[in-house]
Short mmCIF file of C-alpha atoms and ligand atoms in Angstrom, two decimals:
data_model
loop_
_atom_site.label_atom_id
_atom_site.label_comp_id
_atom_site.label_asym_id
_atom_site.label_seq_id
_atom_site.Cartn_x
_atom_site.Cartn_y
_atom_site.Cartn_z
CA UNK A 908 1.74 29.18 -161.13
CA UNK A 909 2.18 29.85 -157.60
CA UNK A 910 -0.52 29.94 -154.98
CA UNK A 911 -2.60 32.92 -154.13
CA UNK A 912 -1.42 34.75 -150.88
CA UNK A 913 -4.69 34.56 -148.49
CA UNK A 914 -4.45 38.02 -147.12
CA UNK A 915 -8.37 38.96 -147.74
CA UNK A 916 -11.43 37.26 -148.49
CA UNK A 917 -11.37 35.57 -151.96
CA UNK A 918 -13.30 37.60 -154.96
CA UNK A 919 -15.14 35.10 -156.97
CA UNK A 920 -16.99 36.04 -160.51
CA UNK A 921 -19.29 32.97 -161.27
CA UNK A 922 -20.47 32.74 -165.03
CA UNK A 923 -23.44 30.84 -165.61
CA UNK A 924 -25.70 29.73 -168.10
CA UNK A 925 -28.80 28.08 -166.82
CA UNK A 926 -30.19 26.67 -163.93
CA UNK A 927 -27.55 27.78 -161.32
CA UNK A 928 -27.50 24.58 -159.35
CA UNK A 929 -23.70 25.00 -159.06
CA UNK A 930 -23.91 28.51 -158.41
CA UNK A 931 -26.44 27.60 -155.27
CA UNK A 932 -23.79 25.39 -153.69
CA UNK A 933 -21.28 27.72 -153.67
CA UNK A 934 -23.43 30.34 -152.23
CA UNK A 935 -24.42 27.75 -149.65
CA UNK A 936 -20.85 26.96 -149.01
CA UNK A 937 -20.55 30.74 -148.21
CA UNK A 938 -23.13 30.80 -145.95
CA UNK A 939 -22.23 28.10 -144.15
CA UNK A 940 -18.96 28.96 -143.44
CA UNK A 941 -17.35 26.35 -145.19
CA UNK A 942 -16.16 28.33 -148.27
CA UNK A 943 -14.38 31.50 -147.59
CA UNK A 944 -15.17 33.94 -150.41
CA UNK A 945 -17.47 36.32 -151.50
CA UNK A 946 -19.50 36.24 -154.49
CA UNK A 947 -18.77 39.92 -156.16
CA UNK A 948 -20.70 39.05 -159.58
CA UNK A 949 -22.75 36.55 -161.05
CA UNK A 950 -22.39 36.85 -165.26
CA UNK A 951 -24.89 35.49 -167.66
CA UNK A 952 -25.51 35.36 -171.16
CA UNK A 953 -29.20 33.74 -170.88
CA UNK A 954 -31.37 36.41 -169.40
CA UNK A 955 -33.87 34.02 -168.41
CA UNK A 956 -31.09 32.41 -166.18
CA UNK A 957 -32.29 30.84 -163.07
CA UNK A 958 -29.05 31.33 -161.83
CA UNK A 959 -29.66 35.29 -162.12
CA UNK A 960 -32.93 34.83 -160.08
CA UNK A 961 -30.87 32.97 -157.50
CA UNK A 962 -28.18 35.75 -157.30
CA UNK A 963 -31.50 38.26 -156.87
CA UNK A 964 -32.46 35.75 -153.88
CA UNK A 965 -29.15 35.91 -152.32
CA UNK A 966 -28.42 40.16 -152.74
CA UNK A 967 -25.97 39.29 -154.83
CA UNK A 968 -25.01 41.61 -158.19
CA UNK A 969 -26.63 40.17 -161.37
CA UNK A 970 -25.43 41.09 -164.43
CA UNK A 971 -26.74 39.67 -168.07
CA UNK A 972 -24.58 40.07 -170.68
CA UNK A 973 -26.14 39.50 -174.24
CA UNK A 974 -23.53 38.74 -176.70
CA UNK A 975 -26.38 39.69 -179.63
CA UNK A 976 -24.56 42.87 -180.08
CA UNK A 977 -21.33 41.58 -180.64
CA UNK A 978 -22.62 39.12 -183.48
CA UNK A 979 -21.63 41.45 -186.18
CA UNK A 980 -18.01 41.88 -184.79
CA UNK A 981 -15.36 40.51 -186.96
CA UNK A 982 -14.30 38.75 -183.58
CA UNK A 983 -17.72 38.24 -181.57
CA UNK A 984 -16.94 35.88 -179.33
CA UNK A 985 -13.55 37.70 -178.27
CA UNK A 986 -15.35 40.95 -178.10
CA UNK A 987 -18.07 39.61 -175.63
CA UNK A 988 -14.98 38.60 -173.16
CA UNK A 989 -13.85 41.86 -173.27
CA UNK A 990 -17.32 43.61 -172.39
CA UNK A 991 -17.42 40.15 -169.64
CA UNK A 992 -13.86 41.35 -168.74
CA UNK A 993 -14.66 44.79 -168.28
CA UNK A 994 -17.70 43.80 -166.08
CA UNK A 995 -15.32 41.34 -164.04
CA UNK A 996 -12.55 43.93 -163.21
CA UNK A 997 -15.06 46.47 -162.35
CA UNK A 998 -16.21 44.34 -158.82
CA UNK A 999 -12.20 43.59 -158.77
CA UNK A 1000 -12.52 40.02 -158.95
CA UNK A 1001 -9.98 37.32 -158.48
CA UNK A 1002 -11.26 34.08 -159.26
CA UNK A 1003 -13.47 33.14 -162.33
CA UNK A 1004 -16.12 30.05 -161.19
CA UNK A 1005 -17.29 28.59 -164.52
CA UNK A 1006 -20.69 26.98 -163.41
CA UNK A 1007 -22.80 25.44 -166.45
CA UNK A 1008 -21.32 28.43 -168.44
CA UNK A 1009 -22.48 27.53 -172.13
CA UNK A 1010 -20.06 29.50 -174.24
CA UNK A 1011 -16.48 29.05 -175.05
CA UNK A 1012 -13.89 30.88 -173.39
CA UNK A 1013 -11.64 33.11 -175.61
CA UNK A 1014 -7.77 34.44 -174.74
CA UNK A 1015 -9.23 37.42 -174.33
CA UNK A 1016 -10.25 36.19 -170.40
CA UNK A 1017 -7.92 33.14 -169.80
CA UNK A 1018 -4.91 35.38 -170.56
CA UNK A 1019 -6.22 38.42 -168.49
CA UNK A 1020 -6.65 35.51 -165.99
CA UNK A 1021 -4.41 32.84 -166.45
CA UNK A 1022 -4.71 30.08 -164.00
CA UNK A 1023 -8.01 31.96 -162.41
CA UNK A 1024 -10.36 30.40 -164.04
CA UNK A 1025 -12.04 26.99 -162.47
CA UNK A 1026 -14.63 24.92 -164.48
CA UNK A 1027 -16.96 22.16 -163.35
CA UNK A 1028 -17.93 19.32 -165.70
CA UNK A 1029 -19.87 16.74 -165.33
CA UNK A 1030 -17.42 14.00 -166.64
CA UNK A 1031 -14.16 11.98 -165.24
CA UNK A 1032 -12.22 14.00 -167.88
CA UNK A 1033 -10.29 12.97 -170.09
CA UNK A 1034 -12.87 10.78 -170.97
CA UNK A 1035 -15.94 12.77 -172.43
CA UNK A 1036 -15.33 16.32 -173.09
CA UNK A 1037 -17.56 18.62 -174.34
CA UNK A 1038 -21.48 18.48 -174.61
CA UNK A 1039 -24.17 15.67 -173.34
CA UNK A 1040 -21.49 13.71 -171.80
CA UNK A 1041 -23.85 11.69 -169.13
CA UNK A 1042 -25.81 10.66 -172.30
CA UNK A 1043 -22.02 9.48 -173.85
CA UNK A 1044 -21.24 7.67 -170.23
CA UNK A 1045 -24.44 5.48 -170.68
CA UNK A 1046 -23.98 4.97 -173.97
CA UNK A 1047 -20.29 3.90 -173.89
CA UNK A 1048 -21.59 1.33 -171.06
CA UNK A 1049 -18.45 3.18 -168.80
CA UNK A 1050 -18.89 1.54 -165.07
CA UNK A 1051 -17.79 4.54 -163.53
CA UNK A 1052 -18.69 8.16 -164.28
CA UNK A 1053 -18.06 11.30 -162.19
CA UNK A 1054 -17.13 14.80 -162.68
CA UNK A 1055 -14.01 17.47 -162.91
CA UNK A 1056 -12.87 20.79 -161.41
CA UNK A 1057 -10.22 22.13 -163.77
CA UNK A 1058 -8.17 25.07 -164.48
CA UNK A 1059 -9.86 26.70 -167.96
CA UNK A 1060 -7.05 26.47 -170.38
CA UNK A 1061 -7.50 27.16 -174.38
CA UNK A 1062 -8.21 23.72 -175.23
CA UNK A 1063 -12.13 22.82 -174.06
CA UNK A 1064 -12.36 20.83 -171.41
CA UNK A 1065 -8.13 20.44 -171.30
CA UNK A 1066 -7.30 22.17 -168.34
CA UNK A 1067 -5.43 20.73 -165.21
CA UNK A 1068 -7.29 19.03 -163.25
CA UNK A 1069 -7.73 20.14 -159.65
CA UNK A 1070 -10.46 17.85 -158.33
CA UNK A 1071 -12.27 14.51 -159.54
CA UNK A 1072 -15.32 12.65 -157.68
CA UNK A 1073 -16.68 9.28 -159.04
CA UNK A 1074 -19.56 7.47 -158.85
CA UNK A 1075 -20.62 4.24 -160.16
CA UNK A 1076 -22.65 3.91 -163.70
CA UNK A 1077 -25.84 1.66 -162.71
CA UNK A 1078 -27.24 -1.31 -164.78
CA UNK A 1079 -30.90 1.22 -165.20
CA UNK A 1080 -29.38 4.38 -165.30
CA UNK A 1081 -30.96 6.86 -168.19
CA UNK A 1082 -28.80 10.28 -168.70
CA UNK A 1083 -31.16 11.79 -166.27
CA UNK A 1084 -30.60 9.29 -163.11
CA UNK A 1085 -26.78 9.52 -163.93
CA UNK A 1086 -26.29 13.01 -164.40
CA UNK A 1087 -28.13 13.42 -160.64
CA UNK A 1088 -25.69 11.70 -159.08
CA UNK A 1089 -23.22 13.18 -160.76
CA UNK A 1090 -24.42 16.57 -160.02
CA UNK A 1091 -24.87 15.99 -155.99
CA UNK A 1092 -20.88 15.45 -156.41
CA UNK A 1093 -20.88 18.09 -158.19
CA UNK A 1094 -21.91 20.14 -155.55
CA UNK A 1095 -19.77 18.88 -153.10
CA UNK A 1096 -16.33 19.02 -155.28
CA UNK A 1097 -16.91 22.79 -156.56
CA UNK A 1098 -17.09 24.84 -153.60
CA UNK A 1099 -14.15 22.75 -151.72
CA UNK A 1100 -12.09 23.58 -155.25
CA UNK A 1101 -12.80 27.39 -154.35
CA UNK A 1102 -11.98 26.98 -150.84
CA UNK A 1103 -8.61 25.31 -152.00
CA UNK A 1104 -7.92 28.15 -154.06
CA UNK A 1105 -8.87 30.59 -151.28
CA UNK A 1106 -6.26 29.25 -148.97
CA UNK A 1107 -3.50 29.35 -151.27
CA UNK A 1108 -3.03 25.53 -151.43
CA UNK A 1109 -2.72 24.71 -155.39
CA UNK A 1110 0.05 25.08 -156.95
CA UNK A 1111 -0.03 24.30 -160.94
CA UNK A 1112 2.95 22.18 -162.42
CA UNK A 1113 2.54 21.73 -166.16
CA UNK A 1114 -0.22 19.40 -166.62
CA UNK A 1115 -0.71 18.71 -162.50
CA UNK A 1116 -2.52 20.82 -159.63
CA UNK A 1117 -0.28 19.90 -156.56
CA UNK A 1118 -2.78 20.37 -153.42
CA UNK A 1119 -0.68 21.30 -150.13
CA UNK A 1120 -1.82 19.13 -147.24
CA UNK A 1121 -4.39 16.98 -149.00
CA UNK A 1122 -5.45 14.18 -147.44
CA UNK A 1123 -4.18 11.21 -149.62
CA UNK A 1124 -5.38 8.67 -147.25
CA UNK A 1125 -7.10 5.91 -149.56
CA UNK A 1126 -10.70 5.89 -149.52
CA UNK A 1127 -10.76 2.25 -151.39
CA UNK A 1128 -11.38 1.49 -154.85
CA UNK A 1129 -14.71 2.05 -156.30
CA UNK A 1130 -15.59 -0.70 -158.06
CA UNK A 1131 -18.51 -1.31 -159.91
CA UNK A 1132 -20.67 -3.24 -160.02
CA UNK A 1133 -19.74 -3.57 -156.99
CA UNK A 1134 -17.76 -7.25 -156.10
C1 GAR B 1411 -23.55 20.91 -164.59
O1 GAR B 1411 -23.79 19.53 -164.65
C2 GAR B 1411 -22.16 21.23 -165.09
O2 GAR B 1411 -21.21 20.25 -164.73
C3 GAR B 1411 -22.38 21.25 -166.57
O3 GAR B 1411 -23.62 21.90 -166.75
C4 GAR B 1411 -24.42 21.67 -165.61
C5 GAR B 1411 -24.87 23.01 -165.07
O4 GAR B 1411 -25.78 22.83 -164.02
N1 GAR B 1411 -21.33 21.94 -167.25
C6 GAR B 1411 -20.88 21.58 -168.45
O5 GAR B 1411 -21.33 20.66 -169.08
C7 GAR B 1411 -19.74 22.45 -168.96
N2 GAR B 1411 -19.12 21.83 -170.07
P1 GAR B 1411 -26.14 24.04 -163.08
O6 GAR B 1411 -26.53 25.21 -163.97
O7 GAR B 1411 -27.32 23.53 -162.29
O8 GAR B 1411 -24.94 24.33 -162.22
#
């Protein structure tokens, strides 16, 4: 894939599930000037989204999607992309932002856009795909944990990887105290993945997201516990 050509201000369509604390740091981004994009339409499939009422908050368009009337479609989940598709190409937008989406993303939208869809997830993946995965971290007794910006590919949670933050895995941590300081990276990683994006500085190779001019300065190995 080559890069996108930053001629305009990026055209982001952020799906989103639930709370919307994702969602909230790349509107904050926006606003403070450090991500330059514009939101042009926040999707949901929960109408009870919090991330809806913080789209409402912001003036941003809202738009819930209930996939109830596709259940009885011999291809439901494939038909609710296309109605999300058609809702997506409407505000003409660019890049997909996965952000605590909950459903599983068909060919219909990673082939109408390939390589323009990002997803966050709250593990260092490989390890730990799919669901509860800060419960899986503690349990596995893993020393370090983190979380992923990828590319959405057909496989869940297989995507290349564009950005990775880690964080040590402490001695009391509960799912709950790891998967906050997980999510504060989170925050961080997600909106500087978009702003990559926006400049035209990731290039996909296969399996690898080559990032023009990052800063590959070592930052020191996180060890933990700590030596
Ligand atoms: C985040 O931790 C995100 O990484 C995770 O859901 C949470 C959504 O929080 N996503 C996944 O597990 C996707 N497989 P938010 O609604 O507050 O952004």
């Amino acid at each position: 894939m080559s890069a996108r050509a930053p001629t305009s201000k990026l055209r982001l369509g952020v799906l989103a599930s639930g709370r919307g604390t994702n969602l909230q740091a790349i509107i904050d981004a926006i606003e403070a000037g450090t991500l330059d994009a514009l939101i042009a339409v926040v999707i949901s499939n929960k109408k009870e989204a919090q991330a809806l009422e913080r789209a409402r908050r912001h003036k941003l368009t809202g738009v819930f999607l209930d996939s109830k009337p596709f259940a009885h479609e011999a291809n439901s989940r494939e038909a609710y992309d296309r109605a999300i598709l058609d809702v997506l190409q409407k505000h003409d937008v660019e890049l997909i932002a996965l952000a605590g989406y909950m459903r599983i993303v068909t060919p219909v939208l990673i082939g109408a856009y390939p390589n323009r869809i990002m997803n966050i997830h709250p593990s260092l993946l490989p390890a730990f795909p799919g669901l509860e995965v800060q419960e899986k971290a503690v349990d596995w007794g893993v020393k370090i944990a983190g979380c992923t910006v990828h590319f959405v590919t057909e496989g869940v949670d297989e995507g290349p990887i564009i950005i990775q933050a880690a964080v040590p895995v402490l001695q009391g941590d509960t799912a709950d105290t790891l998967s906050a300081r997980i999510l504060t990276q989170e925050h961080r990683i997600y909106p500087r993945a978009i702003q990559l994006y926006a400049e035209g500085r990731l290039r996909v190779e296969g399996r690898r997201v080559l990032v023009a001019g990052a800063s590959e300065s070592p930052a020191g190995p996180l060890i933990s516990p700590s030596l």
